[in-house]
Coordinates of C-alpha atoms in Angstrom, one line a residue:
X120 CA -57.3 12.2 -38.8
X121 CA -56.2 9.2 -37.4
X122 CA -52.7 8.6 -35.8
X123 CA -49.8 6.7 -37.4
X124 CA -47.9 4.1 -35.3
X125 CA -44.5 3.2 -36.6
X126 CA -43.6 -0.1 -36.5
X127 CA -40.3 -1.8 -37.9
X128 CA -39.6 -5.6 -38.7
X129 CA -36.1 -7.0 -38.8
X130 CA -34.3 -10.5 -39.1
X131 CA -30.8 -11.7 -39.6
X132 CA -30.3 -12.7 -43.2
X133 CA -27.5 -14.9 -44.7
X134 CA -26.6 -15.8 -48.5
X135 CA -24.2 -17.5 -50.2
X136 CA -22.2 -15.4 -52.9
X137 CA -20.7 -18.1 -55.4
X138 CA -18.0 -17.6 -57.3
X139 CA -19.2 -14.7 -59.5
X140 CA -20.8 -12.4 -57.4
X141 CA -17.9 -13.7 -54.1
X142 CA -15.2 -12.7 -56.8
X143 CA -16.8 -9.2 -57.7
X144 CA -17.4 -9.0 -53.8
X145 CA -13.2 -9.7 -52.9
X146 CA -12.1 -7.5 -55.7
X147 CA -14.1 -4.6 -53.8
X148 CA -11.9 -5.1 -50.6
X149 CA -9.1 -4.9 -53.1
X150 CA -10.9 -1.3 -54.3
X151 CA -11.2 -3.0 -57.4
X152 CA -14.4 -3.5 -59.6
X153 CA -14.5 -6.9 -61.8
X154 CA -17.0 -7.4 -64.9
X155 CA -17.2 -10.6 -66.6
X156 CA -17.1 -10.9 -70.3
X157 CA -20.4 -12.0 -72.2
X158 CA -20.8 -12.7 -75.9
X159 CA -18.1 -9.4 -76.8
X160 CA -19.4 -7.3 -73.9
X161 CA -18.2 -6.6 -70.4
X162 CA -21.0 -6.8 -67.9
X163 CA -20.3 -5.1 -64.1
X164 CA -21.4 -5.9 -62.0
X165 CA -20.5 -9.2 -63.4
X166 CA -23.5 -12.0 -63.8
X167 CA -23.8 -15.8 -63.6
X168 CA -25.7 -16.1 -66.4
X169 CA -25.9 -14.3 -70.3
X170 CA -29.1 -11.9 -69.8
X171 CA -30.1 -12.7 -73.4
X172 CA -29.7 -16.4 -73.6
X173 CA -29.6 -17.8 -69.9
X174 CA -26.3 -19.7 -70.7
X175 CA -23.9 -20.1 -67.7
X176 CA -21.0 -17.4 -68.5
X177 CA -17.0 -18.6 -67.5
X178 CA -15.5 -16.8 -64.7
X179 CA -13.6 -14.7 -67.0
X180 CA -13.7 -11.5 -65.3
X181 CA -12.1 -8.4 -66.0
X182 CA -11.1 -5.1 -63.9
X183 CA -13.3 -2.2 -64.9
X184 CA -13.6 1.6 -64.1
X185 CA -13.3 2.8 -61.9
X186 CA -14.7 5.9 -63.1
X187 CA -17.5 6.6 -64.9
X188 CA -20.3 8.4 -67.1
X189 CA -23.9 8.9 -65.7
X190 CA -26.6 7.9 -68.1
X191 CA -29.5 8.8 -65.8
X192 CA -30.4 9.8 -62.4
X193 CA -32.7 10.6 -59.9
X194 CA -32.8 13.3 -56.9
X195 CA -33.2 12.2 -53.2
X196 CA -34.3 14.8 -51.4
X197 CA -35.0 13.4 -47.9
X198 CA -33.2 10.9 -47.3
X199 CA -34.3 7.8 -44.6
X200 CA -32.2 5.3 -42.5
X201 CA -32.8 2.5 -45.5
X202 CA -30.4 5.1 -47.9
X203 CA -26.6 4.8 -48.1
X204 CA -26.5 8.7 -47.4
X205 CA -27.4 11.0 -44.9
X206 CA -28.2 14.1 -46.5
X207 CA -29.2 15.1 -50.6
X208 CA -27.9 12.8 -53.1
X209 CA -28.7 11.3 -56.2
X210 CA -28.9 7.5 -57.3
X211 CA -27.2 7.0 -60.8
X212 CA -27.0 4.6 -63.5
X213 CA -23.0 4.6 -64.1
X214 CA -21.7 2.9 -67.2
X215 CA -17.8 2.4 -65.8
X216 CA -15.1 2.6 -68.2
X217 CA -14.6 -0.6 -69.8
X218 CA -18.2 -1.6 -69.0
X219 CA -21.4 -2.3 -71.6
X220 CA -24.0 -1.8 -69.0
X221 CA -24.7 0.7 -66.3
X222 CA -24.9 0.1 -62.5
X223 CA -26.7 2.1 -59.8
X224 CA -25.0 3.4 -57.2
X225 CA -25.5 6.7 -55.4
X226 CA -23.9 9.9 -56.2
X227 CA -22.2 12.6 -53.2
X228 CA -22.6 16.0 -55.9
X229 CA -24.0 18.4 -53.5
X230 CA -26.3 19.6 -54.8
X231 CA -29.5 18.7 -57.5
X232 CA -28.1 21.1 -60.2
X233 CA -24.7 19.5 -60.0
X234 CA -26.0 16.2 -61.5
X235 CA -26.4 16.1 -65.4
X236 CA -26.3 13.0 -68.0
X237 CA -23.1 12.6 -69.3
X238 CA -21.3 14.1 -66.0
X239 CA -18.0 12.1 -64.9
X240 CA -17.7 10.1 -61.6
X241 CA -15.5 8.0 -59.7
X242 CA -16.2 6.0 -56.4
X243 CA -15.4 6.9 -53.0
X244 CA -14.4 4.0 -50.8
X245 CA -15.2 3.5 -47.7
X246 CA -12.8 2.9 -45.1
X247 CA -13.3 -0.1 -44.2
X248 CA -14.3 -2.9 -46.8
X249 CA -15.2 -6.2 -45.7
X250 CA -17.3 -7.0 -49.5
X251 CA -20.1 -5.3 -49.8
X252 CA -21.6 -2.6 -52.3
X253 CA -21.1 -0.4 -49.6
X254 CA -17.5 -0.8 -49.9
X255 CA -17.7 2.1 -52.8
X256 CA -19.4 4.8 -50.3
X257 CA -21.0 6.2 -52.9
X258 CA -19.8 8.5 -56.0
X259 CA -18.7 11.3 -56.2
X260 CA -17.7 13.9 -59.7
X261 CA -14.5 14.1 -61.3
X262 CA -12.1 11.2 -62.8
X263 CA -10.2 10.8 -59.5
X264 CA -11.5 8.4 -56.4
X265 CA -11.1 9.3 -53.3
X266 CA -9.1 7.1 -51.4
X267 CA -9.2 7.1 -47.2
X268 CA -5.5 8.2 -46.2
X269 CA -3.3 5.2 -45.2
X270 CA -5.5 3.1 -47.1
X271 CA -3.2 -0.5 -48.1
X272 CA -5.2 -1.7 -50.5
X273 CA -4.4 -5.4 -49.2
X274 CA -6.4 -8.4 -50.6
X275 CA -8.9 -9.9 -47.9
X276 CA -6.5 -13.2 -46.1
X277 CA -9.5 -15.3 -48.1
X278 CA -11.8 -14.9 -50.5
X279 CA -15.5 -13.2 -49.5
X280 CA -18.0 -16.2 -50.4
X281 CA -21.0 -15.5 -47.9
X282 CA -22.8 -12.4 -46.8
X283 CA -24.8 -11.4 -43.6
X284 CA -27.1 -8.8 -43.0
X285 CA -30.4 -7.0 -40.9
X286 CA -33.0 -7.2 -43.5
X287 CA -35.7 -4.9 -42.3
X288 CA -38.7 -2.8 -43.2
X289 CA -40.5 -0.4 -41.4
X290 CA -43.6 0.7 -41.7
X291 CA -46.6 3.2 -40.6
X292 CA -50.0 2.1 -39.5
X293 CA -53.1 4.0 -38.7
X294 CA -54.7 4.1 -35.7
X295 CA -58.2 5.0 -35.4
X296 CA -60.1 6.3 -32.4
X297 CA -61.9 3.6 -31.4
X298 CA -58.9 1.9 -31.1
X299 CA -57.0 4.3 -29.4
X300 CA -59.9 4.0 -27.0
X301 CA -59.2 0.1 -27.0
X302 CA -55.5 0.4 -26.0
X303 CA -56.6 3.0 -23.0
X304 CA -58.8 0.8 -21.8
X305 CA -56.5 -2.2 -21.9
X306 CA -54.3 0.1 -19.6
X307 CA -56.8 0.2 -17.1
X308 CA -57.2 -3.8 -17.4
X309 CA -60.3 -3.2 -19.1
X310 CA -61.2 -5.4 -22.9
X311 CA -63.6 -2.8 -24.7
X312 CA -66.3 -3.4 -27.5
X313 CA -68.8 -1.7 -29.1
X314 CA -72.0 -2.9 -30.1
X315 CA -74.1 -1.8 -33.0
X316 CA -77.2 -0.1 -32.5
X317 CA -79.0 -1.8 -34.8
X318 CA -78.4 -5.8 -34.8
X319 CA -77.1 -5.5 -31.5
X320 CA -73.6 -7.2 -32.3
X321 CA -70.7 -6.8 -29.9
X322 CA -66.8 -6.6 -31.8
X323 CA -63.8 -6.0 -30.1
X324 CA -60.6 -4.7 -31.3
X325 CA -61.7 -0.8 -31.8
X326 CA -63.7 -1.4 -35.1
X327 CA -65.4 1.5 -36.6
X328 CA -68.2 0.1 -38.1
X329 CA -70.4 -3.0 -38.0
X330 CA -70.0 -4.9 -41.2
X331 CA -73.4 -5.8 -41.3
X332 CA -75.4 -2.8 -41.0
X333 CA -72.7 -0.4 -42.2
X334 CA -73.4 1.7 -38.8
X335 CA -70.9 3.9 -37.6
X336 CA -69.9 3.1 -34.2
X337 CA -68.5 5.5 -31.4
X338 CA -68.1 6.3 -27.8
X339 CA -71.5 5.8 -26.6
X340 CA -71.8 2.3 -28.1
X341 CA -68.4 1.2 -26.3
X342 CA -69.3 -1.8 -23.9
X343 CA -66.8 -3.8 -21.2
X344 CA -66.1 -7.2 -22.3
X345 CA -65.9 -10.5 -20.1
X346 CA -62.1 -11.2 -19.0
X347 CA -63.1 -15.0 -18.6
X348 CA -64.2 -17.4 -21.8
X349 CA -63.2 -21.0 -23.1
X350 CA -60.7 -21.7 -25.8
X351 CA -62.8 -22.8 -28.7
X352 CA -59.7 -23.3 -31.3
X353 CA -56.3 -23.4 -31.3
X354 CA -52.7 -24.1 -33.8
X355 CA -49.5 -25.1 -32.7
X356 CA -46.3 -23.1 -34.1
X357 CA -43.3 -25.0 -34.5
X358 CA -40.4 -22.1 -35.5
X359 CA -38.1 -22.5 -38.5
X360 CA -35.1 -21.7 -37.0
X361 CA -32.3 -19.7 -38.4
X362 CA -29.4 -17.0 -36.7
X363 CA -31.1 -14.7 -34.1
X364 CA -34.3 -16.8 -34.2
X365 CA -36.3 -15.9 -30.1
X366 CA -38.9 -18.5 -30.5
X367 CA -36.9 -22.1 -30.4
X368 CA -40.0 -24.1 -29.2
X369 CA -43.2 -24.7 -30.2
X370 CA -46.1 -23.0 -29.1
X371 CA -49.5 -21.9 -29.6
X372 CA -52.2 -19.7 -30.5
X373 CA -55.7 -20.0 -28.8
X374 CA -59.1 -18.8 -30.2
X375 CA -60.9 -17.8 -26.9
X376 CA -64.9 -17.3 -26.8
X377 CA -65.9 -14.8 -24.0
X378 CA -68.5 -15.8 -21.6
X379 CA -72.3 -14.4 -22.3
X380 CA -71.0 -12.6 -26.0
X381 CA -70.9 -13.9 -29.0
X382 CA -67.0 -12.6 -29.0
X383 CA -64.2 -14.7 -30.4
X384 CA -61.0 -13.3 -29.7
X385 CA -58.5 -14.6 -32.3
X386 CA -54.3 -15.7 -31.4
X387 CA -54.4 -15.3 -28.0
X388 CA -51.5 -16.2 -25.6
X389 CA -52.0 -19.5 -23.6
X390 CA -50.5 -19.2 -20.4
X391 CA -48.8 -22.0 -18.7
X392 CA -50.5 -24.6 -20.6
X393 CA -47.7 -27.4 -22.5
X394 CA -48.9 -27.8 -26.1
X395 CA -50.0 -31.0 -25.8
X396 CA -52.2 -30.4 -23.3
X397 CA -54.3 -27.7 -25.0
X398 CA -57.6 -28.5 -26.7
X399 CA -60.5 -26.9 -26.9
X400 CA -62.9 -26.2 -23.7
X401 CA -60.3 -25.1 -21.0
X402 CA -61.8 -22.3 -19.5
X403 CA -59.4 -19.2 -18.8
X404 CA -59.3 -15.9 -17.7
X405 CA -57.1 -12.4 -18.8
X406 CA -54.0 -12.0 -17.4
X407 CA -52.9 -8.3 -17.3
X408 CA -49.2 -6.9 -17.8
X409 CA -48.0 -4.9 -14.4
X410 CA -46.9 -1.1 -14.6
X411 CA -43.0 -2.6 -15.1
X412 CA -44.1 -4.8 -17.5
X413 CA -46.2 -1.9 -19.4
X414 CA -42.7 0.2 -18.8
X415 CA -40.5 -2.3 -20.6
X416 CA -42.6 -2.7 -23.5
X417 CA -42.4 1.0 -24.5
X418 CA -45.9 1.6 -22.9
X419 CA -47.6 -1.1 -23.3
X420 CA -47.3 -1.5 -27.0
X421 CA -45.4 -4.3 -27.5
X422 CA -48.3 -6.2 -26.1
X423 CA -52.0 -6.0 -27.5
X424 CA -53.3 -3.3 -25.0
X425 CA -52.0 -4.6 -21.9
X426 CA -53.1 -8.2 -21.9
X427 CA -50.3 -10.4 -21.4
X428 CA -52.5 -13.8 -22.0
X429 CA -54.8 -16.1 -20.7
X430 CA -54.7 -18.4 -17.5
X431 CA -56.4 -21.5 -17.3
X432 CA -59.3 -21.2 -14.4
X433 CA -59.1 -24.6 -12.6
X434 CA -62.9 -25.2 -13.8
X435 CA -64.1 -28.3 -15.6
X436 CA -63.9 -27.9 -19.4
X437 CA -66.9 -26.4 -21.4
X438 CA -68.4 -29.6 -23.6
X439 CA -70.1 -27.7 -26.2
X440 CA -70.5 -29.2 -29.1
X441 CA -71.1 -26.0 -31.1
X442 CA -67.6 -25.1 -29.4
X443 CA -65.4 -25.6 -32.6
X444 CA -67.9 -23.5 -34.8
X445 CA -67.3 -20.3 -33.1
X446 CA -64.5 -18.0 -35.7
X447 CA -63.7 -14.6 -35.9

């Protein structure tokens, strides 16, 4: 069974609210919860535009709830760091009092057979509300909110119009054993391959089976790669920037060809090389990550197995002119 890695992506996210959603957003700070008024109905949250006609709907909001009926719901029982609880809860479809549509939110009832259709809740607000959904912790049953002690209710000194967050996502991938056997080797400043029995092809990267003859490959057709080749292709990044953006300069990605295998090893690291220069036939060799470096990057895995990048050699450039037709 193969191991699962965890892995998690995250970025800085901004958005501007306008003055539907940024007036629904300030009335939370206030503990109050707008819906605007559409065609004889009140819709809360409030929208920009009429769901069943796409016309532009006037700011004509008005105060709803706060309490509620459940029309539907669902059990959580595990929850993860993406959920607004900690422990069991429920999310909810809550039509509020006042309201012609429900809204999800969660539900704090303790316990699975707690929760019904038709049950009665009112919001719990958080502490400190700054206009988010996540102003109303979650709900909770009965007709009463909870409100934190000393709470003033004070309206925000101006209105909320933008919104920042972490957008993230993590996720799980499997790791088989050849490539486990990739990484190790990587730690010893090794580049493993295998090659398949039958054609005789070398990959690198821990594959599992030669696409071409469908052969299984294992630990006795593991081979040690060159650490010296010649860039054969290459692509220049230029960032988008944006808050919390690393990367602010361009920089690049090199195809490199090993010497004596018909290896390509694709977005590799160009060391000390200014984008301008680079171009395909500079001969280069691995670099390796030292123990420190290996240390600070969590063992080794924020870097593909150990290899920090590749150095140009000092040789005179390889003139191939089958160079460029070397892929993956």
């Amino acid at each position: 069974m193969p191991r699962l890695v965890e892995n998690r992506i995250q970025f800085p996210y901004k958005r501007s609210l306008g003055p539907v959603f940024g007036a629904f957003m300030t009335g939370l700070v206030q503990r109050k919860i707008l819906g605007i008024r559409c065609d004889g109905k009140v819709l809360a949250p409030p929208l920009e535009w009429d769901p069943q006609t796409g016309a532009e709907l006037a700011p004509d909001f008005v105060e709803v709830g706060p309490a509620g009926t459940v029309t539907n719901w669902t059990w959580v029982a595990e929850p993860t760091e993406q959920h607004p609880l900690d422990h069991p809860f429920a999310f909810a479809m809550i039509r509020l009092d006042g309201a012609d549509n429900p809204m999800i939110h969660a539900v704090d009832a303790g316990s699975m057979d707690a929760m019904s259709e038709g049950m009665r809740v009112a919001p719990r607000w958080s502490a400190e509300r700054t206009g988010r959904i996540n102003d109303i912790d979650c709900f909770v049953p009965g007709e009463d909110p909870e409100i934190p002690a000393g709470d003033t209710n004070e309206a925000p000194e101006e209105p909320v119009t933008m919104m920042e967050y972490n957008a993230s996502i993590t996720y799980r991938n499997p790791v088989s054993e050849n490539g486990e056997r990739a990484f190790a080797a990587g730690a010893e400043q090794r580049l493993l391959g295998q090659q398949c029995p039958v054609c005789a092809r070398i990959y690198a990267g821990g594959r599992g089976f030669c696409p071409i003859d469908a052969e299984e490959l294992t630990p006795k057709h593991d081979v040690d790669l060159p650490q010296r080749g010649v860039v054969s292709n290459y692509t220049i990044v230029t960032p988008v920037q944006y808050p919390g953006q690393t990367e602010t300069e361009p920089f690049a990605r090199v195809m490199i060809r090993l010497d004596g295998v018909d290896v390509v090893l694709g977005f590799q690291n160009l060391i000390d090389v200014p984008v301008d220069d680079i171009h395909p036939g500079i001969r280069v060799a691995a670099m390796w990550a030292s123990e420190a470096e290996l240390e600070d990057s969590l063992g080794g895995r924020g870097m593909i197995s150990g290899l920090v990048g590749w150095i140009p050699t000092g040789e005179p450039d390889d003139t191939s002119p089958d160079l460029l037709n070397k892929v993956l």
